[in-house]
Amino acid sequence: SPVIQQAALDHLGLPVRYHAWPVLEEDLPGGIDRIRQPKYLGANVTIPYKETVLTMLDLLDPLAESVGAVNTIVNRDGILEGHNTDVTGFLTSLMESADFEPKSIRALIFGAGGAARAAIFGLVDAGVEIIGIANRTIERGLALSQEVSGKIEVVVLPIAGAGLSDYASSANLIINCTSMGMKHSSAEGVSPLSAASISNSALVYDMVYTPSETPLLKEAHKAGAKVVGGIPMLVYQGAAAFELWTGRKAPVEVMFHAAERFLSENADSV
Ligand code: NAP
């Protein structure tokens, strides 16, 4: 985020610096309060505080309230507003990077954390027909399914096995919202699905962006499916936050270029 946001600010000649602030949990209330100072436009919030900050803000955008997570804070004259641009970023990336309309489709989501919540709430809003949720900790998958079960049909699936494979083969959209396959993680090199369970007419989306071709995307390529990686969501959620802070249209191409250049120049360390 510092790389893409600073590139956008500099491109528009705005005299603003974007800094990454590591914050300990006990310092979070003080850190959030500090953003009320006139010199701050706002902040992003990332793992593990996207839910914790909800009670520390003055106003919540209705989308952030229904998702139950905030990734963007806007300082309006000392009043702190909480927003969730992960949902917007995810839906925009589907449209802009894959020309994919998620209405009346069958979706399969791996994960039940913050990223999965953003994808699921976005898909429900967009009119998806049925969502399958597969998560390592099945209780988290069940709890998330209960939050949306009144709005659409939702099934909770095991993380492996025939039930998962059958559902996956008929899914139009498959999304990895876990750290499976992420470089330097405990699940580096792991794909949640193999090519045999992926239809060639599906769109396969991986929120993980290191490496650029994740194990899941490799399997999707073998199956002949279309793919989207994690950079578009990163850029579009950042662009939506940028627009909230500055009131200016985000230079999306500049942000894409900055993200891609940074990730290729730092391929060994990120
Ligand atoms: P989170 O809230 O911590 O959730 C992590 C999820 O990954 C949980 O479902 C967890 O399952 C699962 N998981 C973790 N390690 C696993 C393993 N070894 N095997 C199987 N499942 C595992 O994190 P998050 O915010 O949802 O982020 C999830 C991923 O999405 C991260 O890789 C993150 O970088 C990526 N992401 C990308 C973007 C983007 O803009 N492209 C935005 C947000 C997130 P349990 O419930 O069983 O622990």
mmCIF file of C-alpha atoms and ligand atoms in Angstrom:
data_model
loop_
_atom_site.group_PDB
_atom_site.id
_atom_site.type_symbol
_atom_site.label_atom_id
_atom_site.label_comp_id
_atom_site.label_asym_id
_atom_site.label_seq_id
_atom_site.Cartn_x
_atom_site.Cartn_y
_atom_site.Cartn_z
ATOM 1 C CA SER A 1 0.000 0.000 0.000
ATOM 2 C CA PRO A 2 2.702 2.616 0.755
ATOM 3 C CA VAL A 3 4.137 2.017 -2.728
ATOM 4 C CA ILE A 4 0.883 2.342 -4.674
ATOM 5 C CA GLN A 5 -0.543 5.191 -2.581
ATOM 6 C CA GLN A 6 2.651 7.265 -2.690
ATOM 7 C CA ALA A 7 2.886 6.777 -6.456
ATOM 8 C CA ALA A 8 -0.697 8.069 -6.829
ATOM 9 C CA LEU A 9 -0.145 11.056 -4.487
ATOM 10 C CA ASP A 10 3.085 12.024 -6.264
ATOM 11 C CA HIS A 11 1.501 11.607 -9.706
ATOM 12 C CA LEU A 12 -1.187 14.161 -8.812
ATOM 13 C CA GLY A 13 1.376 16.449 -7.107
ATOM 14 C CA LEU A 14 -0.381 16.230 -3.732
ATOM 15 C CA PRO A 15 1.903 17.178 -0.793
ATOM 16 C CA VAL A 16 0.941 14.110 1.265
ATOM 17 C CA ARG A 17 3.045 11.247 2.659
ATOM 18 C CA TYR A 18 1.678 7.712 3.176
ATOM 19 C CA HIS A 19 3.507 5.902 5.987
ATOM 20 C CA ALA A 20 3.166 2.327 7.270
ATOM 21 C CA TRP A 21 2.727 2.393 11.050
ATOM 22 C CA PRO A 22 3.288 -0.833 12.988
ATOM 23 C CA VAL A 23 0.938 -0.617 16.012
ATOM 24 C CA LEU A 24 0.843 -2.891 19.062
ATOM 25 C CA GLU A 25 -2.655 -3.888 20.205
ATOM 26 C CA GLU A 26 -2.390 -1.912 23.456
ATOM 27 C CA ASP A 27 -1.427 1.213 21.468
ATOM 28 C CA LEU A 28 -4.293 0.920 18.968
ATOM 29 C CA PRO A 29 -6.822 3.288 20.688
ATOM 30 C CA GLY A 30 -4.142 6.001 20.987
ATOM 31 C CA GLY A 31 -2.985 5.398 17.411
ATOM 32 C CA ILE A 32 -6.525 5.761 16.071
ATOM 33 C CA ASP A 33 -7.160 8.893 18.159
ATOM 34 C CA ARG A 34 -4.052 10.508 16.695
ATOM 35 C CA ILE A 35 -5.638 10.370 13.207
ATOM 36 C CA ARG A 36 -8.136 13.057 14.368
ATOM 37 C CA GLN A 37 -5.363 15.671 14.104
ATOM 38 C CA PRO A 38 -5.934 18.029 11.133
ATOM 39 C CA LYS A 39 -2.682 16.927 9.465
ATOM 40 C CA TYR A 40 -4.029 13.397 8.819
ATOM 41 C CA LEU A 41 -6.368 12.608 5.900
ATOM 42 C CA GLY A 42 -6.989 9.150 7.350
ATOM 43 C CA ALA A 43 -5.513 5.672 7.393
ATOM 44 C CA ASN A 44 -5.736 2.104 6.191
ATOM 45 C CA VAL A 45 -6.166 -0.688 8.704
ATOM 46 C CA THR A 46 -4.906 -4.186 8.058
ATOM 47 C CA ILE A 47 -4.714 -7.645 9.680
ATOM 48 C CA PRO A 48 -5.417 -8.159 12.585
ATOM 49 C CA TYR A 49 -7.252 -4.902 13.418
ATOM 50 C CA LYS A 50 -9.940 -4.599 10.708
ATOM 51 C CA GLU A 51 -12.643 -5.684 13.166
ATOM 52 C CA THR A 52 -11.130 -4.275 16.396
ATOM 53 C CA VAL A 53 -11.235 -0.671 15.146
ATOM 54 C CA LEU A 54 -15.021 -0.657 14.584
ATOM 55 C CA THR A 55 -15.737 0.549 18.128
ATOM 56 C CA MET A 56 -13.025 3.239 18.021
ATOM 57 C CA LEU A 57 -14.623 5.247 15.195
ATOM 58 C CA ASP A 58 -17.383 7.906 15.199
ATOM 59 C CA LEU A 59 -19.277 6.858 12.055
ATOM 60 C CA LEU A 60 -19.482 3.691 9.999
ATOM 61 C CA ASP A 61 -20.327 3.506 6.324
ATOM 62 C CA PRO A 62 -23.313 1.065 5.944
ATOM 63 C CA LEU A 63 -21.188 -1.384 3.910
ATOM 64 C CA ALA A 64 -18.434 -1.482 6.568
ATOM 65 C CA GLU A 65 -21.141 -1.990 9.183
ATOM 66 C CA SER A 66 -22.725 -4.927 7.375
ATOM 67 C CA VAL A 67 -19.355 -6.566 6.583
ATOM 68 C CA GLY A 68 -18.219 -5.936 10.166
ATOM 69 C CA ALA A 69 -14.738 -4.800 9.094
ATOM 70 C CA VAL A 70 -13.023 -1.487 8.314
ATOM 71 C CA ASN A 71 -9.944 -1.174 6.113
ATOM 72 C CA THR A 72 -10.105 2.595 5.525
ATOM 73 C CA ILE A 73 -10.525 5.472 7.988
ATOM 74 C CA VAL A 74 -11.307 8.997 6.801
ATOM 75 C CA ASN A 75 -10.659 12.005 9.043
ATOM 76 C CA ARG A 76 -13.346 14.634 8.431
ATOM 77 C CA ASP A 77 -12.482 17.562 10.733
ATOM 78 C CA GLY A 78 -11.707 15.296 13.674
ATOM 79 C CA ILE A 79 -14.644 12.941 13.051
ATOM 80 C CA LEU A 80 -13.402 9.468 12.081
ATOM 81 C CA GLU A 81 -15.434 7.552 9.465
ATOM 82 C CA GLY A 82 -14.905 3.827 8.868
ATOM 83 C CA HIS A 83 -15.200 2.367 5.357
ATOM 84 C CA ASN A 84 -14.610 -1.017 3.726
ATOM 85 C CA THR A 85 -13.024 -0.614 0.304
ATOM 86 C CA ASP A 86 -12.038 -4.312 0.104
ATOM 87 C CA VAL A 87 -15.585 -5.113 -1.104
ATOM 88 C CA THR A 88 -15.524 -2.371 -3.762
ATOM 89 C CA GLY A 89 -11.983 -3.351 -4.741
ATOM 90 C CA PHE A 90 -12.952 -6.985 -5.129
ATOM 91 C CA LEU A 91 -16.101 -6.290 -7.216
ATOM 92 C CA THR A 92 -14.319 -3.701 -9.387
ATOM 93 C CA SER A 93 -11.477 -6.136 -10.060
ATOM 94 C CA LEU A 94 -13.960 -8.792 -11.250
ATOM 95 C CA MET A 95 -15.520 -6.347 -13.706
ATOM 96 C CA GLU A 96 -12.405 -4.519 -14.871
ATOM 97 C CA SER A 97 -9.869 -7.359 -14.971
ATOM 98 C CA ALA A 98 -12.111 -10.247 -16.081
ATOM 99 C CA ASP A 99 -15.276 -8.581 -17.429
ATOM 100 C CA PHE A 100 -17.079 -10.969 -15.067
ATOM 101 C CA GLU A 101 -20.663 -10.286 -13.906
ATOM 102 C CA PRO A 102 -21.266 -12.303 -10.704
ATOM 103 C CA LYS A 103 -25.078 -12.323 -11.014
ATOM 104 C CA SER A 104 -26.889 -15.686 -10.664
ATOM 105 C CA ILE A 105 -23.661 -17.727 -10.513
ATOM 106 C CA ARG A 106 -22.262 -20.536 -8.361
ATOM 107 C CA ALA A 107 -19.246 -19.355 -6.360
ATOM 108 C CA LEU A 108 -16.725 -21.280 -4.280
ATOM 109 C CA ILE A 109 -14.791 -19.371 -1.623
ATOM 110 C CA PHE A 110 -11.764 -20.739 0.210
ATOM 111 C CA GLY A 111 -11.397 -18.988 3.582
ATOM 112 C CA ALA A 112 -13.473 -17.411 6.318
ATOM 113 C CA GLY A 113 -11.289 -14.488 7.413
ATOM 114 C CA GLY A 114 -11.477 -10.792 6.521
ATOM 115 C CA ALA A 115 -10.770 -11.260 2.811
ATOM 116 C CA ALA A 116 -13.418 -13.996 2.499
ATOM 117 C CA ARG A 117 -15.942 -11.741 4.254
ATOM 118 C CA ALA A 118 -15.279 -8.967 1.716
ATOM 119 C CA ALA A 119 -15.724 -11.395 -1.216
ATOM 120 C CA ILE A 120 -18.873 -12.998 0.217
ATOM 121 C CA PHE A 121 -20.628 -9.737 1.137
ATOM 122 C CA GLY A 122 -19.700 -8.324 -2.286
ATOM 123 C CA LEU A 123 -21.060 -11.390 -4.091
ATOM 124 C CA VAL A 124 -24.290 -11.373 -2.067
ATOM 125 C CA ASP A 125 -24.749 -7.715 -2.986
ATOM 126 C CA ALA A 126 -24.092 -8.504 -6.658
ATOM 127 C CA GLY A 127 -26.837 -11.182 -6.775
ATOM 128 C CA VAL A 128 -24.858 -14.445 -6.765
ATOM 129 C CA GLU A 129 -27.089 -17.562 -6.676
ATOM 130 C CA ILE A 130 -25.165 -19.895 -4.367
ATOM 131 C CA ILE A 131 -21.925 -19.710 -2.399
ATOM 132 C CA GLY A 132 -19.872 -22.662 -1.143
ATOM 133 C CA ILE A 133 -17.483 -21.867 1.710
ATOM 134 C CA ALA A 134 -14.490 -24.145 2.391
ATOM 135 C CA ASN A 135 -12.281 -23.261 5.344
ATOM 136 C CA ARG A 136 -9.589 -25.110 7.318
ATOM 137 C CA THR A 137 -11.429 -24.336 10.578
ATOM 138 C CA ILE A 138 -14.930 -25.513 9.691
ATOM 139 C CA GLU A 139 -16.560 -23.661 12.654
ATOM 140 C CA ARG A 140 -15.445 -20.321 11.175
ATOM 141 C CA GLY A 141 -16.931 -21.322 7.818
ATOM 142 C CA LEU A 142 -20.215 -22.250 9.510
ATOM 143 C CA ALA A 143 -20.362 -18.977 11.467
ATOM 144 C CA LEU A 144 -19.773 -16.944 8.299
ATOM 145 C CA SER A 145 -22.370 -18.958 6.371
ATOM 146 C CA GLN A 146 -24.962 -18.211 9.058
ATOM 147 C CA GLU A 147 -24.442 -14.477 8.600
ATOM 148 C CA VAL A 148 -25.509 -14.613 4.942
ATOM 149 C CA SER A 149 -27.779 -17.665 4.855
ATOM 150 C CA GLY A 150 -30.973 -15.556 5.032
ATOM 151 C CA LYS A 151 -29.943 -13.673 1.886
ATOM 152 C CA ILE A 152 -28.750 -16.425 -0.495
ATOM 153 C CA GLU A 153 -28.182 -20.187 -0.609
ATOM 154 C CA VAL A 154 -24.925 -21.100 1.100
ATOM 155 C CA VAL A 155 -23.211 -24.448 1.713
ATOM 156 C CA VAL A 156 -20.230 -25.198 3.927
ATOM 157 C CA LEU A 157 -17.793 -27.676 2.403
ATOM 158 C CA PRO A 158 -14.848 -29.667 3.710
ATOM 159 C CA ILE A 159 -11.423 -28.305 2.670
ATOM 160 C CA ALA A 160 -10.692 -31.502 0.690
ATOM 161 C CA GLY A 161 -12.505 -34.590 -0.595
ATOM 162 C CA ALA A 162 -15.226 -35.618 -3.030
ATOM 163 C CA GLY A 163 -17.850 -33.137 -1.749
ATOM 164 C CA LEU A 164 -15.499 -30.248 -2.414
ATOM 165 C CA SER A 165 -14.418 -31.610 -5.781
ATOM 166 C CA ASP A 166 -18.002 -32.090 -7.007
ATOM 167 C CA TYR A 167 -19.039 -28.591 -5.966
ATOM 168 C CA ALA A 168 -15.848 -27.046 -7.422
ATOM 169 C CA SER A 169 -16.348 -28.698 -10.839
ATOM 170 C CA SER A 170 -19.692 -26.924 -11.259
ATOM 171 C CA ALA A 171 -18.595 -23.544 -9.867
ATOM 172 C CA ASN A 172 -18.467 -20.529 -12.220
ATOM 173 C CA LEU A 173 -16.196 -18.582 -9.884
ATOM 174 C CA ILE A 174 -13.525 -20.001 -7.541
ATOM 175 C CA ILE A 175 -11.737 -17.632 -5.152
ATOM 176 C CA ASN A 176 -8.825 -18.277 -2.815
ATOM 177 C CA CYS A 177 -9.172 -15.942 0.191
ATOM 178 C CA THR A 178 -6.656 -17.840 2.359
ATOM 179 C CA SER A 179 -2.889 -17.659 2.575
ATOM 180 C CA MET A 180 -2.619 -21.046 0.809
ATOM 181 C CA GLY A 181 0.046 -20.710 -1.867
ATOM 182 C CA MET A 182 1.482 -17.483 -0.460
ATOM 183 C CA LYS A 183 5.257 -17.116 -0.546
ATOM 184 C CA HIS A 184 6.986 -17.405 2.852
ATOM 185 C CA SER A 185 3.772 -18.717 4.485
ATOM 186 C CA SER A 186 3.376 -22.133 6.108
ATOM 187 C CA ALA A 187 1.266 -23.127 3.069
ATOM 188 C CA GLU A 188 3.737 -21.960 0.391
ATOM 189 C CA GLY A 189 3.378 -24.088 -2.762
ATOM 190 C CA VAL A 190 -0.049 -25.440 -1.717
ATOM 191 C CA SER A 191 -3.071 -25.177 -4.026
ATOM 192 C CA PRO A 192 -6.574 -25.522 -2.535
ATOM 193 C CA LEU A 193 -7.701 -27.357 -5.707
ATOM 194 C CA SER A 194 -6.204 -29.398 -8.530
ATOM 195 C CA ALA A 195 -6.895 -28.870 -12.241
ATOM 196 C CA ALA A 196 -9.160 -31.941 -12.344
ATOM 197 C CA SER A 197 -11.732 -30.122 -10.144
ATOM 198 C CA ILE A 198 -11.772 -26.880 -12.156
ATOM 199 C CA SER A 199 -14.092 -26.337 -15.138
ATOM 200 C CA ASN A 200 -12.543 -24.685 -18.190
ATOM 201 C CA SER A 201 -15.432 -22.209 -18.206
ATOM 202 C CA ALA A 202 -14.756 -21.049 -14.626
ATOM 203 C CA LEU A 203 -13.034 -17.859 -13.545
ATOM 204 C CA VAL A 204 -10.366 -18.615 -10.932
ATOM 205 C CA TYR A 205 -9.381 -15.726 -8.686
ATOM 206 C CA ASP A 206 -6.515 -15.748 -6.185
ATOM 207 C CA MET A 207 -6.283 -12.889 -3.681
ATOM 208 C CA VAL A 208 -2.679 -13.889 -2.956
ATOM 209 C CA TYR A 209 -0.285 -11.800 -5.072
ATOM 210 C CA THR A 210 3.109 -13.298 -4.119
ATOM 211 C CA PRO A 211 4.046 -15.218 -6.206
ATOM 212 C CA SER A 212 2.266 -13.641 -9.194
ATOM 213 C CA GLU A 213 1.392 -17.114 -10.535
ATOM 214 C CA THR A 214 0.161 -18.918 -7.420
ATOM 215 C CA PRO A 215 -0.219 -22.718 -7.203
ATOM 216 C CA LEU A 216 -4.009 -22.320 -7.661
ATOM 217 C CA LEU A 217 -3.562 -20.177 -10.768
ATOM 218 C CA LYS A 218 -1.155 -22.800 -12.180
ATOM 219 C CA GLU A 219 -3.859 -25.456 -11.724
ATOM 220 C CA ALA A 220 -6.435 -23.142 -13.294
ATOM 221 C CA HIS A 221 -4.188 -22.613 -16.330
ATOM 222 C CA LYS A 222 -3.825 -26.403 -16.686
ATOM 223 C CA ALA A 223 -7.638 -26.671 -16.633
ATOM 224 C CA GLY A 224 -7.934 -23.980 -19.328
ATOM 225 C CA ALA A 225 -9.821 -21.595 -17.009
ATOM 226 C CA LYS A 226 -9.572 -17.783 -16.964
ATOM 227 C CA VAL A 227 -7.598 -16.331 -14.055
ATOM 228 C CA VAL A 228 -7.245 -13.139 -12.004
ATOM 229 C CA GLY A 229 -4.440 -12.621 -9.461
ATOM 230 C CA GLY A 230 -4.383 -10.505 -6.300
ATOM 231 C CA ILE A 231 -2.902 -7.260 -7.680
ATOM 232 C CA PRO A 232 -6.152 -5.883 -9.203
ATOM 233 C CA MET A 233 -8.000 -6.103 -5.858
ATOM 234 C CA LEU A 234 -5.031 -4.514 -4.058
ATOM 235 C CA VAL A 235 -5.031 -1.625 -6.524
ATOM 236 C CA TYR A 236 -8.808 -1.080 -6.706
ATOM 237 C CA GLN A 237 -9.305 -1.160 -2.907
ATOM 238 C CA GLY A 238 -6.423 1.335 -2.672
ATOM 239 C CA ALA A 239 -7.925 3.504 -5.415
ATOM 240 C CA ALA A 240 -11.280 3.642 -3.583
ATOM 241 C CA ALA A 241 -9.503 4.654 -0.341
ATOM 242 C CA PHE A 242 -7.446 7.279 -2.204
ATOM 243 C CA GLU A 243 -10.646 8.833 -3.590
ATOM 244 C CA LEU A 244 -12.226 8.969 -0.116
ATOM 245 C CA TRP A 245 -9.179 10.709 1.376
ATOM 246 C CA THR A 246 -8.400 13.156 -1.418
ATOM 247 C CA GLY A 247 -11.700 13.671 -3.281
ATOM 248 C CA ARG A 248 -9.622 13.177 -6.472
ATOM 249 C CA LYS A 249 -9.932 10.449 -9.114
ATOM 250 C CA ALA A 250 -7.280 7.818 -8.416
ATOM 251 C CA PRO A 251 -4.677 7.299 -11.185
ATOM 252 C CA VAL A 252 -5.321 3.559 -11.370
ATOM 253 C CA GLU A 253 -2.780 2.851 -14.138
ATOM 254 C CA VAL A 254 -0.026 4.547 -12.110
ATOM 255 C CA MET A 255 -0.977 2.409 -9.105
ATOM 256 C CA PHE A 256 -0.920 -0.819 -11.166
ATOM 257 C CA HIS A 257 2.463 0.071 -12.578
ATOM 258 C CA ALA A 258 3.876 0.860 -9.102
ATOM 259 C CA ALA A 259 2.563 -2.425 -7.643
ATOM 260 C CA GLU A 260 3.862 -4.551 -10.508
ATOM 261 C CA ARG A 261 7.262 -2.860 -10.562
ATOM 262 C CA PHE A 262 7.670 -3.160 -6.767
ATOM 263 C CA LEU A 263 6.701 -6.848 -6.734
ATOM 264 C CA SER A 264 8.992 -7.747 -9.629
ATOM 265 C CA GLU A 265 11.968 -5.779 -8.219
ATOM 266 C CA ASN A 266 11.462 -7.331 -4.761
ATOM 267 C CA ALA A 267 10.464 -10.822 -5.867
ATOM 268 C CA ASP A 268 12.940 -12.469 -3.469
ATOM 269 C CA SER A 269 11.896 -10.594 -0.338
ATOM 270 C CA VAL A 270 8.076 -10.309 -0.621
HETATM 271 P P1 NAP B 1 -7.263 -13.682 7.905
HETATM 272 O O1 NAP B 1 -8.452 -12.913 8.319
HETATM 273 O O2 NAP B 1 -6.142 -13.891 8.855
HETATM 274 O O3 NAP B 1 -7.777 -15.145 7.389
HETATM 275 C C1 NAP B 1 -6.859 -16.119 6.948
HETATM 276 C C2 NAP B 1 -7.601 -17.235 6.217
HETATM 277 O O4 NAP B 1 -6.628 -18.128 5.659
HETATM 278 C C3 NAP B 1 -8.477 -18.071 7.141
HETATM 279 O O5 NAP B 1 -9.571 -18.559 6.406
HETATM 280 C C4 NAP B 1 -7.515 -19.219 7.529
HETATM 281 O O6 NAP B 1 -8.173 -20.403 7.903
HETATM 282 C C5 NAP B 1 -6.819 -19.451 6.200
HETATM 283 N N1 NAP B 1 -5.508 -20.079 6.342
HETATM 284 C C6 NAP B 1 -4.405 -19.541 6.898
HETATM 285 N N2 NAP B 1 -3.367 -20.417 6.836
HETATM 286 C C7 NAP B 1 -3.845 -21.536 6.219
HETATM 287 C C8 NAP B 1 -3.267 -22.791 5.859
HETATM 288 N N3 NAP B 1 -1.986 -23.077 6.147
HETATM 289 N N4 NAP B 1 -4.043 -23.717 5.249
HETATM 290 C C9 NAP B 1 -5.342 -23.439 4.965
HETATM 291 N N5 NAP B 1 -5.946 -22.266 5.287
HETATM 292 C C10 NAP B 1 -5.209 -21.330 5.906
HETATM 293 O O7 NAP B 1 -6.588 -13.040 6.604
HETATM 294 P P2 NAP B 1 -7.338 -12.298 5.391
HETATM 295 O O8 NAP B 1 -7.315 -10.837 5.592
HETATM 296 O O9 NAP B 1 -8.646 -12.964 5.166
HETATM 297 O O10 NAP B 1 -6.322 -12.611 4.189
HETATM 298 C C11 NAP B 1 -6.273 -13.879 3.567
HETATM 299 C C12 NAP B 1 -5.370 -13.834 2.335
HETATM 300 O O11 NAP B 1 -5.888 -12.925 1.370
HETATM 301 C C13 NAP B 1 -3.951 -13.372 2.655
HETATM 302 O O12 NAP B 1 -3.054 -14.143 1.879
HETATM 303 C C14 NAP B 1 -3.934 -11.932 2.181
HETATM 304 O O13 NAP B 1 -2.638 -11.530 1.758
HETATM 305 C C15 NAP B 1 -4.898 -11.974 1.000
HETATM 306 N N6 NAP B 1 -5.559 -10.676 0.773
HETATM 307 C C16 NAP B 1 -5.348 -10.056 -0.418
HETATM 308 C C17 NAP B 1 -5.975 -8.846 -0.674
HETATM 309 C C18 NAP B 1 -5.735 -8.168 -1.993
HETATM 310 O O14 NAP B 1 -6.009 -6.967 -2.087
HETATM 311 N N7 NAP B 1 -5.282 -8.876 -3.010
HETATM 312 C C19 NAP B 1 -6.812 -8.258 0.275
HETATM 313 C C20 NAP B 1 -7.017 -8.921 1.497
HETATM 314 C C21 NAP B 1 -6.370 -10.146 1.737
HETATM 315 P P3 NAP B 1 -8.558 -20.658 9.449
HETATM 316 O O15 NAP B 1 -9.859 -19.957 9.676
HETATM 317 O O16 NAP B 1 -8.654 -22.120 9.543
HETATM 318 O O17 NAP B 1 -7.436 -20.076 10.278
#
